[in-house]
Short mmCIF file of C-alpha atoms in Angstrom, two decimals:
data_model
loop_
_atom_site.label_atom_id
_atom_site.label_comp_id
_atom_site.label_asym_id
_atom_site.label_seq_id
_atom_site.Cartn_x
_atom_site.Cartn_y
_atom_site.Cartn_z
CA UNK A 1 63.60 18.97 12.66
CA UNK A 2 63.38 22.83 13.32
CA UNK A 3 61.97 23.72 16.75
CA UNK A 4 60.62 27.10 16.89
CA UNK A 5 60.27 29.04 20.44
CA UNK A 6 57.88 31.67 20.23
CA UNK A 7 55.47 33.55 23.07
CA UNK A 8 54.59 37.27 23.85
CA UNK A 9 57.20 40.17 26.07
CA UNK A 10 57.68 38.24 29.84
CA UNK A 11 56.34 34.83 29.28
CA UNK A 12 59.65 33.75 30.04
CA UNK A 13 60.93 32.10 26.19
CA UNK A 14 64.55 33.05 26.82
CA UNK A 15 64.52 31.48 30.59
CA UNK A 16 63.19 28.40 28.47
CA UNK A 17 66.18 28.56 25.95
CA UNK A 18 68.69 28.60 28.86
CA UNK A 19 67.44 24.68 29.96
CA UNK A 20 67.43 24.18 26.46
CA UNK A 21 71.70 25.26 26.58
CA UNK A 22 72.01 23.48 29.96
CA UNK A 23 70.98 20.52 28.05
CA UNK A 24 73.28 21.10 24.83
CA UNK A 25 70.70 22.76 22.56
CA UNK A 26 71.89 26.04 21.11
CA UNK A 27 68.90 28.33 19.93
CA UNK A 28 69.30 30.53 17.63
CA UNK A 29 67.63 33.93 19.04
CA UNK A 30 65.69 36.09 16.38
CA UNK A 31 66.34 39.29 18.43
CA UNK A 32 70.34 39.00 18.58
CA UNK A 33 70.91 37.70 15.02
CA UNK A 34 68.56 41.12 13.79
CA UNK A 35 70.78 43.48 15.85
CA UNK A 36 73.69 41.95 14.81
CA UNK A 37 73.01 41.56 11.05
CA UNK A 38 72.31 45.50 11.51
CA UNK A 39 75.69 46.19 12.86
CA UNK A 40 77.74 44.11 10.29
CA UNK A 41 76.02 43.45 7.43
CA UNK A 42 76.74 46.00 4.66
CA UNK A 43 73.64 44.98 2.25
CA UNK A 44 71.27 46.23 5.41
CA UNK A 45 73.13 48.78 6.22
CA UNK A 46 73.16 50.02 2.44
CA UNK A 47 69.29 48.95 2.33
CA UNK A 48 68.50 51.04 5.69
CA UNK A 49 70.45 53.75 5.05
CA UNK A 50 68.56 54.33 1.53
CA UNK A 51 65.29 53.91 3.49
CA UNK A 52 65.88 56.39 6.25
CA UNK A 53 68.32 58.64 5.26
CA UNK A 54 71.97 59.39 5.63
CA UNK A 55 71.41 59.79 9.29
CA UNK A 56 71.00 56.03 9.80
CA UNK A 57 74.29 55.13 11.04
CA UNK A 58 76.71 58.06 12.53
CA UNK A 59 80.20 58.36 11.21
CA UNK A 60 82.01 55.92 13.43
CA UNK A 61 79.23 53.31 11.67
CA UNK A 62 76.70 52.98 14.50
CA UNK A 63 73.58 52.66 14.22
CA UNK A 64 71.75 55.92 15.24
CA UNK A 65 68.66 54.62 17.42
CA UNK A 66 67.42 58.15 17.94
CA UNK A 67 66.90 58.15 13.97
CA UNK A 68 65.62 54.46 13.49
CA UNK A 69 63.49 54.78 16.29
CA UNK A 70 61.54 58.23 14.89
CA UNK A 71 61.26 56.85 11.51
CA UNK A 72 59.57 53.20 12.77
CA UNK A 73 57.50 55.38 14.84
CA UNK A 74 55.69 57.47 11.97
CA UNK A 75 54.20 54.54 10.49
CA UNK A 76 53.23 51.50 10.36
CA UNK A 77 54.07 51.85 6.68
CA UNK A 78 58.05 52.59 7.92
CA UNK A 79 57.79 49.68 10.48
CA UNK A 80 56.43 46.88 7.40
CA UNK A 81 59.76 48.74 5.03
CA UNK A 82 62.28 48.03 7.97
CA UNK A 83 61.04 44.80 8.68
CA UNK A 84 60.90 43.96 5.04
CA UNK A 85 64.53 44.26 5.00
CA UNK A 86 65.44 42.58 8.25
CA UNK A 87 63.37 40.14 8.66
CA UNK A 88 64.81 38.01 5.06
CA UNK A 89 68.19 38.96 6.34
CA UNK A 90 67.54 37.05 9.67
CA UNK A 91 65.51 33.82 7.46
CA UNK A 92 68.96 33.66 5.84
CA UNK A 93 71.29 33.93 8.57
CA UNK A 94 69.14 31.44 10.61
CA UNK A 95 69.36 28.63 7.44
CA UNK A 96 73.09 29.24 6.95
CA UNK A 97 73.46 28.76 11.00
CA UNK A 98 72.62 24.82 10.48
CA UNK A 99 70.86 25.20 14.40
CA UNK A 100 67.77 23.71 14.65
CA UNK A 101 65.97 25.60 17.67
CA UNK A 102 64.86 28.84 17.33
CA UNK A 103 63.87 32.15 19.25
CA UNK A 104 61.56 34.43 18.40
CA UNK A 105 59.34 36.98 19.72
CA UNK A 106 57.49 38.15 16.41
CA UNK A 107 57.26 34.22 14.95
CA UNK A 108 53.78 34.48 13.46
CA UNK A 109 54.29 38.31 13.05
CA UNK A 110 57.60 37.55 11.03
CA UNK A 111 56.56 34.87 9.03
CA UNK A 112 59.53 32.83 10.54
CA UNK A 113 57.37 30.04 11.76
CA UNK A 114 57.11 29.26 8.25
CA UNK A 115 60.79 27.79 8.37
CA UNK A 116 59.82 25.76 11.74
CA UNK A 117 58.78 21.87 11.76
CA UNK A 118 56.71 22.81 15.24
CA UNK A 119 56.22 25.54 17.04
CA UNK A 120 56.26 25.72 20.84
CA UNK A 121 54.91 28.63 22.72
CA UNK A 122 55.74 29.72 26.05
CA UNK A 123 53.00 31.03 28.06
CA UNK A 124 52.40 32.75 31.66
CA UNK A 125 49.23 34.99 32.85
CA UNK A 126 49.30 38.10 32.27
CA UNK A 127 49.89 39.51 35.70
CA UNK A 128 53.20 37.30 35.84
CA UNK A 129 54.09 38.70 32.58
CA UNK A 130 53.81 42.36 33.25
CA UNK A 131 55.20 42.34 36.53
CA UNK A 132 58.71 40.26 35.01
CA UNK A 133 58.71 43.02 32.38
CA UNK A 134 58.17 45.82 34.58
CA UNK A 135 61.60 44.34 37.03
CA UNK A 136 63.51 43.78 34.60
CA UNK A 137 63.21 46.87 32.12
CA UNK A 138 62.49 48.94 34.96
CA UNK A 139 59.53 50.16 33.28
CA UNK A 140 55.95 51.21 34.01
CA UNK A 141 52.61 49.25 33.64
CA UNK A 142 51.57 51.46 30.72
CA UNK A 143 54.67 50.95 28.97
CA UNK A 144 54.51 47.18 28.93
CA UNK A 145 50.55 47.29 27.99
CA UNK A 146 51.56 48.87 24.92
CA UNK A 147 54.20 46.49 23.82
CA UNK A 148 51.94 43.75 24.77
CA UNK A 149 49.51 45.57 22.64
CA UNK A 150 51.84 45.48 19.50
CA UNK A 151 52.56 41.28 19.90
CA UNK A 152 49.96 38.97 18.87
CA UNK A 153 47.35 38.30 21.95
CA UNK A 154 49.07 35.11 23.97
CA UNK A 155 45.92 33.09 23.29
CA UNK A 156 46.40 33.20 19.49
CA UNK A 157 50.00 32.28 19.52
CA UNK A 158 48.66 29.21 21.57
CA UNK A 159 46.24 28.44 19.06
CA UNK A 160 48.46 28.43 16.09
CA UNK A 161 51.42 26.31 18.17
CA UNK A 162 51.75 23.07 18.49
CA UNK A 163 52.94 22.86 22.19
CA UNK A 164 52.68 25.01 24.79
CA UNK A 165 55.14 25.51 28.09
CA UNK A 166 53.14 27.68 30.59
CA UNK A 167 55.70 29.36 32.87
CA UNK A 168 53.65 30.52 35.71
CA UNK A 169 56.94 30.28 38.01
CA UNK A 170 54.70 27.08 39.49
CA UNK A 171 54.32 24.63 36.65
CA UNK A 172 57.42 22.16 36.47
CA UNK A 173 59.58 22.94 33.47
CA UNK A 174 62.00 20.74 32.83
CA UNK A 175 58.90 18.14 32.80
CA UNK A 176 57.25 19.71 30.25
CA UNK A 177 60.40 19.77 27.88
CA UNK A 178 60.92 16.57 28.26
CA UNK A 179 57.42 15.81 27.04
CA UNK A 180 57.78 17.80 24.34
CA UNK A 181 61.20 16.86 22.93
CA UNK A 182 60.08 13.51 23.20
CA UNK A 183 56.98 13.93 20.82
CA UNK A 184 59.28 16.15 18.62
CA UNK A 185 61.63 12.56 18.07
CA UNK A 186 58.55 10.74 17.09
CA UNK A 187 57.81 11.03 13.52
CA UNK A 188 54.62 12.77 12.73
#
């Protein structure tokens, strides 16, 4: 059965994913595979590069960032073309990986939920959220708004899942995954 882990910036899905390791579950994480695939893989690289421009990668074969980032930032239009090549790449890599459990911020965005059996979301109040974000980027409030503001609103992710973990930094974890895992061995 694929798992899928999904939920919005600072609800907390990769502190999730670690008790998932602690308990021998590897989870494949969306966000890792992309940045890898973008490194090594010579069909993106040859897919971006004819996208953006000859300025995609520098000479030592790095991605430039600077360049990426201005081009996804023009349009919407240049954000669908990037993720149209990415996000396949990532479908494939995940398959070929043979893990189960999966990561991903963007999971209803993507179209990657598609792939998963059940989807879990992890979920914390807003407050919580923006304040984790805001330590650990070392960010401002503004700043997180707006990513927030590009993710799919928390309450629609828990409507489409079919668990939720709330990680309020109160609510017992570990108890909740054990529900959970137990339902997913039940056939449905």
């Amino acid at each position: 059965m694929r798992i899928g882990i999904a939920g919005g910036i600072g609800s907390g899905k990769s502190y999730v994913c670690r008790q998932l390791q602690r308990r021998g579950i590897t989870v494949y994480d969306c966000d890792s595979a992309a940045k890898r695939l973008i490194r090594t893989s010579p069909d993106i690289r040859r897919q971006l590069t004819a996208l953006i421009g000859p300025d995609t990668y520098t000479a030592e074969g790095q991605l430039n960032k600077a360049a990426v980032a201005q081009f996804l930032l023009a349009s919407e239009a240049n954000t669908k073309a990037i993720n149209d090549i990415v996000h396949p790449a990532v479908f494939r890599d995940f398959e070929e990986s043979g893990l189960e459990w999966l990561e991903s911020a963007i999971m209803y965005e993507s179209g990657i939920y598609r792939l998963m059996d059940r989807v879990i979301v992890v979920t914390a109040p807003l407050e919580v959220r923006i304040h984790r974000v805001m330590d650990r980027d070392h960010i401002t409030r503004e700043k997180v708004l707006e990513w927030m503001a590009k993710q799919l609103p928390q309450e629609e992710v828990v409507r489409r899942a079919d668990f939720e973990i709330v990680n309020d930094g109160q609510a017992d974890i570990e108890q909740q995954l054990n529900k959970i895992i137990q339902q997913c061995n039940k056939p449905f």
